[in-house]
PDB file of C-alpha atoms in Angstrom:
ATOM      1  CA  MET A 185     -17.448 -29.478 -48.038  1.00 63.00           C
ATOM      2  CA  ARG A 186     -13.861 -30.369 -47.727  1.00 65.00           C
ATOM      3  CA  THR A 187     -13.044 -26.559 -47.966  1.00 70.00           C
ATOM      4  CA  LEU A 188     -15.103 -25.460 -44.510  1.00 65.00           C
ATOM      5  CA  LYS A 189     -13.396 -29.355 -43.302  1.00 65.00           C
ATOM      6  CA  TYR A 190     -10.005 -27.511 -44.238  1.00 62.00           C
ATOM      7  CA  LEU A 191     -11.495 -24.042 -42.804  1.00 66.00           C
ATOM      8  CA  GLY A 192     -12.346 -25.701 -39.691  1.00 66.00           C
ATOM      9  CA  ALA A 193      -9.117 -27.466 -38.969  1.00 61.00           C
ATOM     10  CA  ALA A 194      -6.818 -24.407 -39.594  1.00 63.00           C
ATOM     11  CA  LEU A 195      -8.851 -22.219 -37.094  1.00 68.00           C
ATOM     12  CA  VAL A 196      -8.787 -24.810 -34.008  1.00 62.00           C
ATOM     13  CA  VAL A 197      -5.318 -25.165 -35.014  1.00 60.00           C
ATOM     14  CA  LEU A 198      -4.920 -21.072 -34.603  1.00 63.00           C
ATOM     15  CA  LEU A 199      -6.637 -21.454 -31.857  1.00 66.00           C
ATOM     16  CA  LEU A 200      -4.972 -24.173 -30.185  1.00 59.00           C
ATOM     17  CA  ALA A 201      -2.083 -21.884 -31.335  1.00 60.00           C
ATOM     18  CA  ALA A 202      -2.899 -18.848 -29.420  1.00 58.00           C
ATOM     19  CA  LEU A 203      -3.597 -20.032 -26.429  1.00 63.00           C
ATOM     20  CA  ALA A 204      -0.764 -22.058 -26.379  1.00 58.00           C
ATOM     21  CA  ILE A 205       0.680 -18.754 -26.988  1.00 59.00           C
ATOM     22  CA  ALA A 206      -1.274 -17.208 -23.850  1.00 58.00           C
ATOM     23  CA  PHE A 207      -0.272 -19.734 -21.771  1.00 52.00           C
ATOM     24  CA  GLY A 208       3.797 -19.587 -21.896  1.00 56.00           C
ATOM     25  CA  VAL A 209       3.457 -15.585 -21.504  1.00 58.00           C
ATOM     26  CA  LEU A 210       1.676 -16.421 -18.450  1.00 60.00           C
ATOM     27  CA  ARG A 211       3.779 -18.886 -17.331  1.00 57.00           C
ATOM     28  CA  GLY A 212       6.611 -17.037 -17.849  1.00 55.00           C
ATOM     29  CA  SER A 213       5.266 -14.324 -15.684  1.00 61.00           C
ATOM     30  CA  LEU A 214       5.023 -16.551 -12.820  1.00 71.00           C
ATOM     31  CA  PRO A 215       7.640 -17.007  -9.448  1.00 78.00           C
ATOM     32  CA  ARG A 216      10.514 -19.016 -10.022  1.00 76.00           C
ATOM     33  CA  LEU A 217       9.772 -21.750  -6.944  1.00 78.00           C
ATOM     34  CA  GLY A 218      13.218 -24.159  -7.277  1.00 73.00           C
ATOM     35  CA  GLY A 219      16.103 -24.805  -8.304  1.00 71.00           C
ATOM     36  CA  THR A 220      19.507 -22.878  -7.252  1.00 77.00           C
ATOM     37  CA  HIS A 221      20.402 -19.474  -9.343  1.00 78.00           C
ATOM     38  CA  GLY A 222      23.517 -17.569  -9.375  1.00 78.00           C
ATOM     39  CA  MET A 223      22.622 -14.221  -8.131  1.00 79.00           C
ATOM     40  CA  ALA A 224      25.212 -11.709  -8.653  1.00 80.00           C
ATOM     41  CA  GLY A 225      25.093  -8.632  -6.071  1.00 80.00           C
ATOM     42  CA  LEU A 226      24.854 -10.977  -2.418  1.00 88.00           C
ATOM     43  CA  THR A 227      27.630 -11.441   0.126  1.00 88.00           C
ATOM     44  CA  ALA A 228      26.703 -14.893   0.939  1.00 90.00           C
ATOM     45  CA  PRO A 229      24.414 -17.974  -0.255  1.00 90.00           C
ATOM     46  CA  VAL A 230      20.601 -16.560   0.225  1.00 91.00           C
ATOM     47  CA  ARG A 231      18.243 -19.864   0.735  1.00 92.00           C
ATOM     48  CA  ILE A 232      14.420 -19.227  -0.078  1.00 92.00           C
ATOM     49  CA  GLU A 233      11.814 -21.594   0.629  1.00 92.00           C
ATOM     50  CA  ARG A 234       8.097 -21.115   0.099  1.00 90.00           C
ATOM     51  CA  ASP A 235       4.880 -23.252   1.892  1.00 90.00           C
ATOM     52  CA  SER A 236       2.207 -25.078   0.903  1.00 87.00           C
ATOM     53  CA  ARG A 237       0.278 -21.433   1.042  1.00 86.00           C
ATOM     54  CA  GLY A 238       3.409 -19.543  -0.757  1.00 87.00           C
ATOM     55  CA  VAL A 239       4.812 -17.311   1.373  1.00 91.00           C
ATOM     56  CA  PRO A 240       7.999 -17.610   1.500  1.00 93.00           C
ATOM     57  CA  THR A 241      10.965 -17.583   4.265  1.00 94.00           C
ATOM     58  CA  ILE A 242      14.829 -15.910   3.164  1.00 94.00           C
ATOM     59  CA  GLU A 243      16.710 -17.103   4.698  1.00 94.00           C
ATOM     60  CA  ALA A 244      20.703 -14.478   4.383  1.00 94.00           C
ATOM     61  CA  ALA A 245      23.310 -14.462   6.467  1.00 93.00           C
ATOM     62  CA  ASN A 246      23.102 -10.367   6.702  1.00 93.00           C
ATOM     63  CA  ARG A 247      20.241  -7.679   6.499  1.00 94.00           C
ATOM     64  CA  LEU A 248      21.771  -6.289   2.887  1.00 95.00           C
ATOM     65  CA  ASP A 249      21.414  -9.670   1.644  1.00 94.00           C
ATOM     66  CA  LEU A 250      18.117 -10.166   3.479  1.00 95.00           C
ATOM     67  CA  ALA A 251      16.906  -6.768   1.917  1.00 96.00           C
ATOM     68  CA  PHE A 252      18.058  -8.304  -1.539  1.00 96.00           C
ATOM     69  CA  ALA A 253      15.857 -11.436  -1.238  1.00 94.00           C
ATOM     70  CA  THR A 254      13.359  -9.232  -0.201  1.00 96.00           C
ATOM     71  CA  GLY A 255      12.726  -7.611  -2.995  1.00 96.00           C
ATOM     72  CA  PHE A 256      13.625 -10.242  -5.667  1.00 95.00           C
ATOM     73  CA  VAL A 257      10.295 -12.413  -4.137  1.00 94.00           C
ATOM     74  CA  HIS A 258       8.222  -9.455  -3.803  1.00 95.00           C
ATOM     75  CA  ALA A 259       8.989  -8.521  -7.726  1.00 94.00           C
ATOM     76  CA  GLN A 260       8.826 -12.026  -8.684  1.00 93.00           C
ATOM     77  CA  ASP A 261       4.816 -12.592  -7.110  1.00 92.00           C
ATOM     78  CA  ARG A 262       3.701  -8.155  -7.256  1.00 91.00           C
ATOM     79  CA  PHE A 263       5.842  -5.555  -8.964  1.00 94.00           C
ATOM     80  CA  PHE A 264       2.364  -4.729 -10.367  1.00 94.00           C
ATOM     81  CA  GLN A 265       0.857  -3.790  -7.208  1.00 92.00           C
ATOM     82  CA  MET A 266       4.088  -2.436  -6.312  1.00 94.00           C
ATOM     83  CA  ASP A 267       4.248   0.032  -9.207  1.00 95.00           C
ATOM     84  CA  LEU A 268       0.951   0.562  -8.996  1.00 94.00           C
ATOM     85  CA  SER A 269       1.661   2.205  -5.320  1.00 93.00           C
ATOM     86  CA  ARG A 270       4.559   4.005  -6.074  1.00 95.00           C
ATOM     87  CA  ARG A 271       2.733   5.685  -9.607  1.00 96.00           C
ATOM     88  CA  LEU A 272      -0.559   6.961  -7.077  1.00 94.00           C
ATOM     89  CA  ALA A 273       1.690   8.331  -4.757  1.00 95.00           C
ATOM     90  CA  ALA A 274       4.009  10.392  -7.412  1.00 96.00           C
ATOM     91  CA  GLY A 275       1.137  11.241  -9.602  1.00 95.00           C
ATOM     92  CA  GLU A 276       2.091   9.241 -13.009  1.00 96.00           C
ATOM     93  CA  LEU A 277      -0.734   6.635 -12.940  1.00 95.00           C
ATOM     94  CA  ALA A 278      -1.656   8.419 -16.398  1.00 95.00           C
ATOM     95  CA  GLU A 279       1.678   6.458 -17.866  1.00 94.00           C
ATOM     96  CA  LEU A 280      -0.283   3.600 -17.538  1.00 93.00           C
ATOM     97  CA  PHE A 281      -3.858   4.096 -18.186  1.00 94.00           C
ATOM     98  CA  GLY A 282      -4.368   7.053 -19.974  1.00 93.00           C
ATOM     99  CA  SER A 283      -6.603  10.808 -19.041  1.00 93.00           C
ATOM    100  CA  VAL A 284      -8.780   8.091 -16.867  1.00 94.00           C
ATOM    101  CA  ALA A 285      -6.401   8.849 -14.400  1.00 94.00           C
ATOM    102  CA  LEU A 286      -5.768  12.328 -15.137  1.00 95.00           C
ATOM    103  CA  SER A 287      -7.756  13.788 -11.606  1.00 93.00           C
ATOM    104  CA  GLN A 288      -5.599  11.348  -9.654  1.00 92.00           C
ATOM    105  CA  ASP A 289      -2.640  12.715 -10.624  1.00 95.00           C
ATOM    106  CA  ARG A 290      -3.362  16.297 -10.817  1.00 95.00           C
ATOM    107  CA  GLN A 291      -4.949  15.578  -6.703  1.00 91.00           C
ATOM    108  CA  ALA A 292      -0.745  13.492  -5.558  1.00 93.00           C
ATOM    109  CA  ARG A 293       0.908  16.065  -7.393  1.00 95.00           C
ATOM    110  CA  VAL A 294       0.571  18.811  -5.335  1.00 92.00           C
ATOM    111  CA  PHE A 295       2.457  16.800  -2.741  1.00 93.00           C
ATOM    112  CA  ARG A 296       5.109  16.804  -4.672  1.00 95.00           C
ATOM    113  CA  PHE A 297       5.969  13.190  -2.848  1.00 96.00           C
ATOM    114  CA  ARG A 298       7.797  11.800  -5.304  1.00 97.00           C
ATOM    115  CA  THR A 299      10.905  15.037  -4.318  1.00 97.00           C
ATOM    116  CA  LEU A 300      10.209  14.543  -1.250  1.00 96.00           C
ATOM    117  CA  ALA A 301      10.744  10.892  -1.069  1.00 97.00           C
ATOM    118  CA  ARG A 302      14.403  11.208  -3.166  1.00 97.00           C
ATOM    119  CA  GLU A 303      15.157  13.820   0.254  1.00 97.00           C
ATOM    120  CA  VAL A 304      14.228  11.194   2.718  1.00 96.00           C
ATOM    121  CA  LEU A 305      16.683   9.106   1.165  1.00 96.00           C
ATOM    122  CA  ALA A 306      19.299  11.743   1.032  1.00 96.00           C
ATOM    123  CA  GLU A 307      19.064  12.815   4.665  1.00 96.00           C
ATOM    124  CA  ALA A 308      19.386   9.300   5.603  1.00 95.00           C
ATOM    125  CA  THR A 309      21.624   6.654   7.368  1.00 96.00           C
ATOM    126  CA  PRO A 310      23.960   5.592   5.031  1.00 95.00           C
ATOM    127  CA  VAL A 311      23.140   2.480   6.525  1.00 95.00           C
ATOM    128  CA  GLN A 312      19.815   3.055   5.665  1.00 95.00           C
ATOM    129  CA  ARG A 313      19.920   4.004   2.371  1.00 96.00           C
ATOM    130  CA  ALA A 314      22.107   0.802   1.827  1.00 96.00           C
ATOM    131  CA  LEU A 315      19.415  -1.111   2.591  1.00 96.00           C
ATOM    132  CA  VAL A 316      16.827   0.887   0.490  1.00 97.00           C
ATOM    133  CA  GLU A 317      19.415  -0.179  -2.159  1.00 97.00           C
ATOM    134  CA  ALA A 318      19.859  -3.545  -1.621  1.00 96.00           C
ATOM    135  CA  TYR A 319      16.656  -3.719  -2.118  1.00 97.00           C
ATOM    136  CA  THR A 320      15.726  -1.591  -4.725  1.00 97.00           C
ATOM    137  CA  ARG A 321      18.947  -4.033  -6.597  1.00 96.00           C
ATOM    138  CA  GLY A 322      16.905  -6.951  -5.323  1.00 96.00           C
ATOM    139  CA  VAL A 323      13.404  -5.982  -6.762  1.00 96.00           C
ATOM    140  CA  ASN A 324      15.197  -5.298 -10.239  1.00 96.00           C
ATOM    141  CA  ALA A 325      17.222  -8.516 -10.397  1.00 94.00           C
ATOM    142  CA  GLY A 326      13.437 -10.718  -9.682  1.00 93.00           C
ATOM    143  CA  LEU A 327      11.730  -8.270 -12.233  1.00 94.00           C
ATOM    144  CA  ALA A 328      14.390  -9.085 -14.499  1.00 92.00           C
ATOM    145  CA  ASP A 329      14.951 -12.693 -13.533  1.00 90.00           C
ATOM    146  CA  LEU A 330      10.844 -13.153 -14.811  1.00 89.00           C
ATOM    147  CA  SER A 331      10.478 -15.307 -18.693  1.00 86.00           C
ATOM    148  CA  ALA A 332       7.695 -12.767 -19.384  1.00 87.00           C
ATOM    149  CA  ARG A 333       6.707  -9.372 -17.887  1.00 87.00           C
ATOM    150  CA  PRO A 334       3.715  -9.616 -15.716  1.00 91.00           C
ATOM    151  CA  TRP A 335       0.283 -10.132 -17.178  1.00 88.00           C
ATOM    152  CA  GLU A 336      -0.803  -6.938 -16.856  1.00 89.00           C
ATOM    153  CA  TYR A 337       1.296  -4.593 -18.770  1.00 92.00           C
ATOM    154  CA  TRP A 338       0.491  -7.719 -21.203  1.00 89.00           C
ATOM    155  CA  LEU A 339      -2.936  -6.545 -20.639  1.00 89.00           C
ATOM    156  CA  LEU A 340      -1.740  -2.518 -20.885  1.00 91.00           C
ATOM    157  CA  GLY A 341       0.923  -2.935 -23.955  1.00 90.00           C
ATOM    158  CA  ALA A 342       2.975  -1.206 -21.603  1.00 92.00           C
ATOM    159  CA  ARG A 343       6.710  -2.330 -19.791  1.00 93.00           C
ATOM    160  CA  PRO A 344       7.350  -2.081 -16.133  1.00 94.00           C
ATOM    161  CA  SER A 345       9.714   0.295 -15.330  1.00 95.00           C
ATOM    162  CA  PRO A 346      12.949  -0.621 -13.224  1.00 96.00           C
ATOM    163  CA  TRP A 347      12.695  -0.188  -9.788  1.00 98.00           C
ATOM    164  CA  LYS A 348      14.095   2.808  -7.698  1.00 97.00           C
ATOM    165  CA  ALA A 349      15.245   3.920  -4.025  1.00 97.00           C
ATOM    166  CA  GLU A 350      13.107   5.997  -4.242  1.00 97.00           C
ATOM    167  CA  ASP A 351      10.068   4.375  -5.152  1.00 97.00           C
ATOM    168  CA  THR A 352       9.826   2.533  -1.415  1.00 97.00           C
ATOM    169  CA  VAL A 353       9.688   5.464  -0.078  1.00 97.00           C
ATOM    170  CA  LEU A 354       7.166   6.590  -2.541  1.00 96.00           C
ATOM    171  CA  VAL A 355       4.908   2.926  -1.231  1.00 94.00           C
ATOM    172  CA  VAL A 356       5.447   4.807   1.890  1.00 92.00           C
ATOM    173  CA  TYR A 357       3.083   7.926   0.543  1.00 94.00           C
ATOM    174  CA  ALA A 358       0.673   5.948  -0.952  1.00 91.00           C
ATOM    175  CA  MET A 359      -0.082   4.615   2.339  1.00 86.00           C
ATOM    176  CA  TRP A 360      -0.771   7.724   3.980  1.00 87.00           C
ATOM    177  CA  TRP A 361      -3.010   8.441   1.101  1.00 87.00           C
ATOM    178  CA  ASP A 362      -5.192   5.153   1.439  1.00 81.00           C
ATOM    179  CA  LEU A 363      -5.472   5.371   5.423  1.00 78.00           C
ATOM    180  CA  GLN A 364      -5.133   9.922   5.822  1.00 77.00           C
ATOM    181  CA  ALA A 365      -6.254  12.299   2.569  1.00 77.00           C
ATOM    182  CA  ASP A 366      -9.362  11.838   2.884  1.00 72.00           C
ATOM    183  CA  GLY A 367      -8.571  13.202   6.376  1.00 74.00           C
ATOM    184  CA  LEU A 368      -8.079  16.834   4.370  1.00 76.00           C
ATOM    185  CA  ARG A 369     -10.875  17.307   2.978  1.00 76.00           C
ATOM    186  CA  ARG A 370     -12.523  16.758   6.225  1.00 78.00           C
ATOM    187  CA  GLU A 371     -10.762  19.319   7.832  1.00 79.00           C
ATOM    188  CA  ILE A 372     -11.348  21.335   5.053  1.00 79.00           C
ATOM    189  CA  GLN A 373     -15.550  21.013   5.550  1.00 80.00           C
ATOM    190  CA  ARG A 374     -14.871  21.641   9.610  1.00 78.00           C
ATOM    191  CA  GLN A 375     -13.073  25.253   8.834  1.00 76.00           C
ATOM    192  CA  GLU A 376     -15.642  25.774   6.566  1.00 78.00           C
ATOM    193  CA  ILE A 377     -18.664  25.408   9.400  1.00 76.00           C
ATOM    194  CA  ASN A 378     -16.342  27.097  12.076  1.00 73.00           C
ATOM    195  CA  ALA A 379     -16.258  30.294   9.332  1.00 72.00           C
ATOM    196  CA  ARG A 380     -20.188  29.519   9.237  1.00 73.00           C
ATOM    197  CA  LEU A 381     -20.388  29.708  12.478  1.00 71.00           C
ATOM    198  CA  LYS A 382     -17.585  32.958  13.059  1.00 64.00           C
ATOM    199  CA  GLY A 383     -15.817  31.052  15.596  1.00 61.00           C
ATOM    200  CA  ALA A 384     -17.883  31.259  17.942  1.00 58.00           C
ATOM    201  CA  GLU A 385     -17.041  30.634  21.932  1.00 60.00           C
ATOM    202  CA  CYS A 386     -19.795  30.460  24.323  1.00 60.00           C
ATOM    203  CA  GLY A 387     -19.579  30.143  28.324  1.00 53.00           C
ATOM    204  CA  GLY A 388     -15.580  30.476  27.941  1.00 48.00           C
ATOM    205  CA  GLY A 389     -15.315  27.554  26.180  1.00 50.00           C
ATOM    206  CA  TRP A 390     -13.266  27.360  23.031  1.00 51.00           C
ATOM    207  CA  LYS A 391     -14.942  27.249  19.476  1.00 62.00           C
ATOM    208  CA  CYS A 392     -18.550  25.144  21.790  1.00 64.00           C
ATOM    209  CA  ALA A 393     -19.778  25.026  18.618  1.00 69.00           C
ATOM    210  CA  LEU A 394     -17.772  22.539  16.865  1.00 73.00           C
ATOM    211  CA  GLY A 395     -16.998  20.697  20.044  1.00 71.00           C
ATOM    212  CA  PHE A 396     -20.730  19.877  20.237  1.00 72.00           C
ATOM    213  CA  LEU A 397     -20.862  19.190  16.313  1.00 75.00           C
ATOM    214  CA  TYR A 398     -17.780  17.599  16.347  1.00 74.00           C
ATOM    215  CA  PRO A 399     -17.619  15.262  20.023  1.00 72.00           C
ATOM    216  CA  ARG A 400     -14.043  14.082  20.788  1.00 67.00           C
ATOM    217  CA  GLY A 401     -15.874  11.039  21.964  1.00 65.00           C
ATOM    218  CA  THR A 402     -19.226   9.291  23.373  1.00 64.00           C
ATOM    219  CA  SER A 403     -20.339   6.763  25.371  1.00 63.00           C
ATOM    220  CA  TRP A 404     -20.391   4.153  22.844  1.00 64.00           C
ATOM    221  CA  ASP A 405     -16.894   4.531  21.726  1.00 62.00           C
ATOM    222  CA  ALA A 406     -14.960   2.540  24.047  1.00 60.00           C
ATOM    223  CA  PRO A 407     -11.986   3.197  26.125  1.00 57.00           C
ATOM    224  CA  LEU A 408      -8.322   2.998  24.900  1.00 56.00           C
ATOM    225  CA  GLU A 409      -5.819   1.535  26.840  1.00 54.00           C
ATOM    226  CA  GLY A 410      -4.629   3.887  30.124  1.00 52.00           C
ATOM    227  CA  TYR A 411      -7.149   6.393  28.776  1.00 52.00           C
ATOM    228  CA  GLU A 412     -11.188   6.666  29.872  1.00 51.00           C
ATOM    229  CA  LEU A 413     -11.793   8.028  26.804  1.00 48.00           C
ATOM    230  CA  VAL A 414     -15.586   8.225  28.040  1.00 45.00           C
ATOM    231  CA  HIS A 415     -14.859   9.908  31.709  1.00 47.00           C
ATOM    232  CA  HIS A 416     -11.970  11.836  30.787  1.00 51.00           C
ATOM    233  CA  THR A 417     -14.851  13.738  27.930  1.00 56.00           C
ATOM    234  CA  PRO A 418     -17.475  14.527  29.257  1.00 61.00           C
ATOM    235  CA  PRO A 419     -20.552  15.515  26.350  1.00 62.00           C
ATOM    236  CA  ALA A 420     -19.740  18.843  25.621  1.00 64.00           C
ATOM    237  CA  ALA A 421     -23.083  21.618  25.969  1.00 66.00           C
ATOM    238  CA  ILE A 422     -25.421  22.246  23.793  1.00 67.00           C
ATOM    239  CA  PRO A 423     -24.698  25.797  22.944  1.00 66.00           C
ATOM    240  CA  GLY A 424     -26.906  28.203  22.383  1.00 66.00           C
ATOM    241  CA  GLU A 425     -29.509  29.531  19.975  1.00 65.00           C
ATOM    242  CA  THR A 426     -26.784  32.758  19.279  1.00 64.00           C
ATOM    243  CA  VAL A 427     -24.092  30.169  18.672  1.00 62.00           C
ATOM    244  CA  LEU A 428     -26.097  28.045  16.041  1.00 63.00           C
ATOM    245  CA  ASP A 429     -27.850  30.667  14.122  1.00 63.00           C
ATOM    246  CA  VAL A 430     -26.372  29.784  10.615  1.00 55.00           C
ATOM    247  CA  ARG A 431     -29.136  31.182   8.828  1.00 57.00           C
ATOM    248  CA  ALA A 432     -27.248  34.455   7.758  1.00 56.00           C
ATOM    249  CA  GLY A 433     -24.827  34.560   4.676  1.00 53.00           C
ATOM    250  CA  PRO A 434     -23.819  31.858   1.912  1.00 53.00           C
ATOM    251  CA  ALA A 435     -23.959  27.806   2.825  1.00 53.00           C
ATOM    252  CA  PRO A 436     -20.755  26.537   3.219  1.00 49.00           C
ATOM    253  CA  ALA A 437     -19.212  24.775   0.380  1.00 49.00           C
ATOM    254  CA  THR A 438     -19.270  21.199   1.910  1.00 46.00           C
ATOM    255  CA  ALA A 439     -17.663  18.202  -0.322  1.00 43.00           C
ATOM    256  CA  PRO A 440     -20.684  15.535  -0.586  1.00 45.00           C
ATOM    257  CA  GLY A 441     -20.571  12.384   0.957  1.00 43.00           C
ATOM    258  CA  VAL A 442     -17.590  12.739   2.926  1.00 41.00           C
ATOM    259  CA  ALA A 443     -18.370  10.418   6.299  1.00 45.00           C
ATOM    260  CA  LEU A 444     -17.730  12.073   9.432  1.00 41.00           C
ATOM    261  CA  ARG A 445     -15.438  10.135  12.144  1.00 46.00           C
ATOM    262  CA  ALA A 446     -14.547  10.867  15.366  1.00 45.00           C
ATOM    263  CA  GLY A 447     -10.926  12.362  15.945  1.00 44.00           C
ATOM    264  CA  ALA A 448     -10.286  10.123  19.105  1.00 45.00           C
ATOM    265  CA  ALA A 449     -10.264   6.784  17.414  1.00 49.00           C
ATOM    266  CA  GLY A 450      -7.141   4.699  18.085  1.00 54.00           C
ATOM    267  CA  SER A 451      -5.646   1.621  16.435  1.00 61.00           C
ATOM    268  CA  ASN A 452      -6.093  -1.657  17.720  1.00 68.00           C
ATOM    269  CA  SER A 453      -3.502  -4.098  19.112  1.00 74.00           C
ATOM    270  CA  TRP A 454      -2.769  -6.924  20.797  1.00 78.00           C
ATOM    271  CA  VAL A 455      -0.027  -9.187  22.172  1.00 85.00           C
ATOM    272  CA  VAL A 456      -0.253 -12.449  23.153  1.00 88.00           C
ATOM    273  CA  ALA A 457       2.248 -14.245  25.178  1.00 90.00           C
ATOM    274  CA  GLY A 458       3.647 -17.704  24.116  1.00 89.00           C
ATOM    275  CA  GLN A 459       2.331 -19.698  27.881  1.00 91.00           C
ATOM    276  CA  LEU A 460      -1.130 -19.046  26.340  1.00 90.00           C
ATOM    277  CA  THR A 461      -0.431 -19.556  22.445  1.00 88.00           C
ATOM    278  CA  THR A 462      -0.426 -23.468  21.192  1.00 89.00           C
ATOM    279  CA  THR A 463       3.836 -23.066  19.490  1.00 87.00           C
ATOM    280  CA  GLY A 464       4.771 -21.516  22.586  1.00 88.00           C
ATOM    281  CA  ALA A 465       5.692 -17.995  20.564  1.00 86.00           C
ATOM    282  CA  ALA A 466       4.468 -15.110  21.031  1.00 87.00           C
ATOM    283  CA  LEU A 467       1.512 -13.334  18.641  1.00 86.00           C
ATOM    284  CA  VAL A 468       1.532  -9.605  18.010  1.00 82.00           C
ATOM    285  CA  ALA A 469      -1.717  -8.611  15.815  1.00 79.00           C
ATOM    286  CA  ASN A 470      -2.689  -5.498  14.429  1.00 75.00           C
ATOM    287  CA  ASP A 471      -5.887  -3.778  12.419  1.00 70.00           C
ATOM    288  CA  MET A 472      -4.463  -1.313   9.597  1.00 65.00           C
ATOM    289  CA  HIS A 473      -7.455  -0.382   8.727  1.00 65.00           C
ATOM    290  CA  LEU A 474      -7.416  -1.133   4.513  1.00 66.00           C
ATOM    291  CA  THR A 475      -9.996  -1.990   2.896  1.00 66.00           C
ATOM    292  CA  GLN A 476     -10.603  -5.661   1.300  1.00 65.00           C
ATOM    293  CA  ARG A 477      -9.069  -6.290  -1.779  1.00 66.00           C
ATOM    294  CA  VAL A 478      -7.405  -8.939  -3.965  1.00 64.00           C
ATOM    295  CA  PRO A 479      -4.219  -9.159  -4.339  1.00 65.00           C
ATOM    296  CA  ALA A 480      -4.218  -8.482  -0.825  1.00 68.00           C
ATOM    297  CA  THR A 481      -2.167  -5.172   0.335  1.00 71.00           C
ATOM    298  CA  TRP A 482      -0.107  -6.684   2.918  1.00 79.00           C
ATOM    299  CA  TYR A 483       2.584  -9.251   1.621  1.00 85.00           C
ATOM    300  CA  HIS A 484       3.584 -12.638   4.584  1.00 88.00           C
ATOM    301  CA  ALA A 485       7.185 -13.267   4.351  1.00 91.00           C
ATOM    302  CA  ARG A 486       9.429 -14.860   7.130  1.00 91.00           C
ATOM    303  CA  LEU A 487      12.712 -13.390   7.548  1.00 92.00           C
ATOM    304  CA  LYS A 488      16.121 -14.794   8.798  1.00 91.00           C
ATOM    305  CA  VAL A 489      19.213 -13.055   9.536  1.00 90.00           C
ATOM    306  CA  VAL A 490      21.314 -16.888   9.603  1.00 85.00           C
ATOM    307  CA  PRO A 491      25.330 -15.956  10.285  1.00 79.00           C
ATOM    308  CA  GLY A 492      26.874 -17.288   8.765  1.00 67.00           C
ATOM    309  CA  GLY A 493      24.349 -17.551   5.342  1.00 59.00           C
ATOM    310  CA  ALA A 494      22.571 -20.428   4.024  1.00 56.00           C
ATOM    311  CA  SER A 495      23.897 -23.769   2.938  1.00 49.00           C
ATOM    312  CA  THR A 496      23.113 -23.700  -0.272  1.00 44.00           C
ATOM    313  CA  PRO A 497      23.485 -21.008  -2.882  1.00 41.00           C
ATOM    314  CA  VAL A 498      20.200 -19.062  -4.051  1.00 42.00           C
ATOM    315  CA  ASP A 499      17.702 -21.824  -3.398  1.00 40.00           C
ATOM    316  CA  LEU A 500      14.377 -20.344  -5.323  1.00 38.00           C
TER     317      LEU A 500
END
């Protein structure tokens, strides 16, 4: 009986020790929220403050220091998500997740986005490259400042790789993939349909069958600013049976489950003058066409260039 008590006590101690270690690791992966920290790579003091929601306000004397500090907070808050974005575009997800990501990597590698990102930086102006390089140094400084790597890497049994200047461009390509990669499959499907219809024209119109199947707009569409979509796009005539006769020949190899959307869709943007807001500040909003996810894709921050720099050293 006494042995069982000792064994039970030992298990409780081991469990508490494991929980303490897990808590310490998770705690160490959280961003720095207070104190003063010396940081190499800055030309003047920078101040970082967070509001009650954790949104940072960054004050710096110039854009290079501002870029550095932005990279710093990005890495401390979101490095794993940043890593996934660059790996998605470069086709390097399998390095983290193994064979389950090979199919996605093969699709992305066709575009050679990492090579293109390097070319973009090579063709950028010196000012543009300096900003990207300052941001890159800030990201790596923020990652190194964490007491422990982000918790996702512990689950995967991996370590984060340093951020490269080209990775910032890769994130842009990842956004393209999220928003427009499916458009390639839709275009391929249209070409297959057009080939099945033999590029049919009728009544002097250009490919009237495709115009009928894929109208630019309908009476259900809201007009865009400066372009009355409905009034300027009359309904396409219904093609005759000779045009829509698809009974001959093999069936087209269409991609299953591909949603078709009208090509005239536009982004939704709003601008509200300061006279109409409670704070007197103008508002600009945009529909970013992204799916809901946790954490959100977008990172909310306030960036301020203050001549002369902040009044104190880096305040985190």
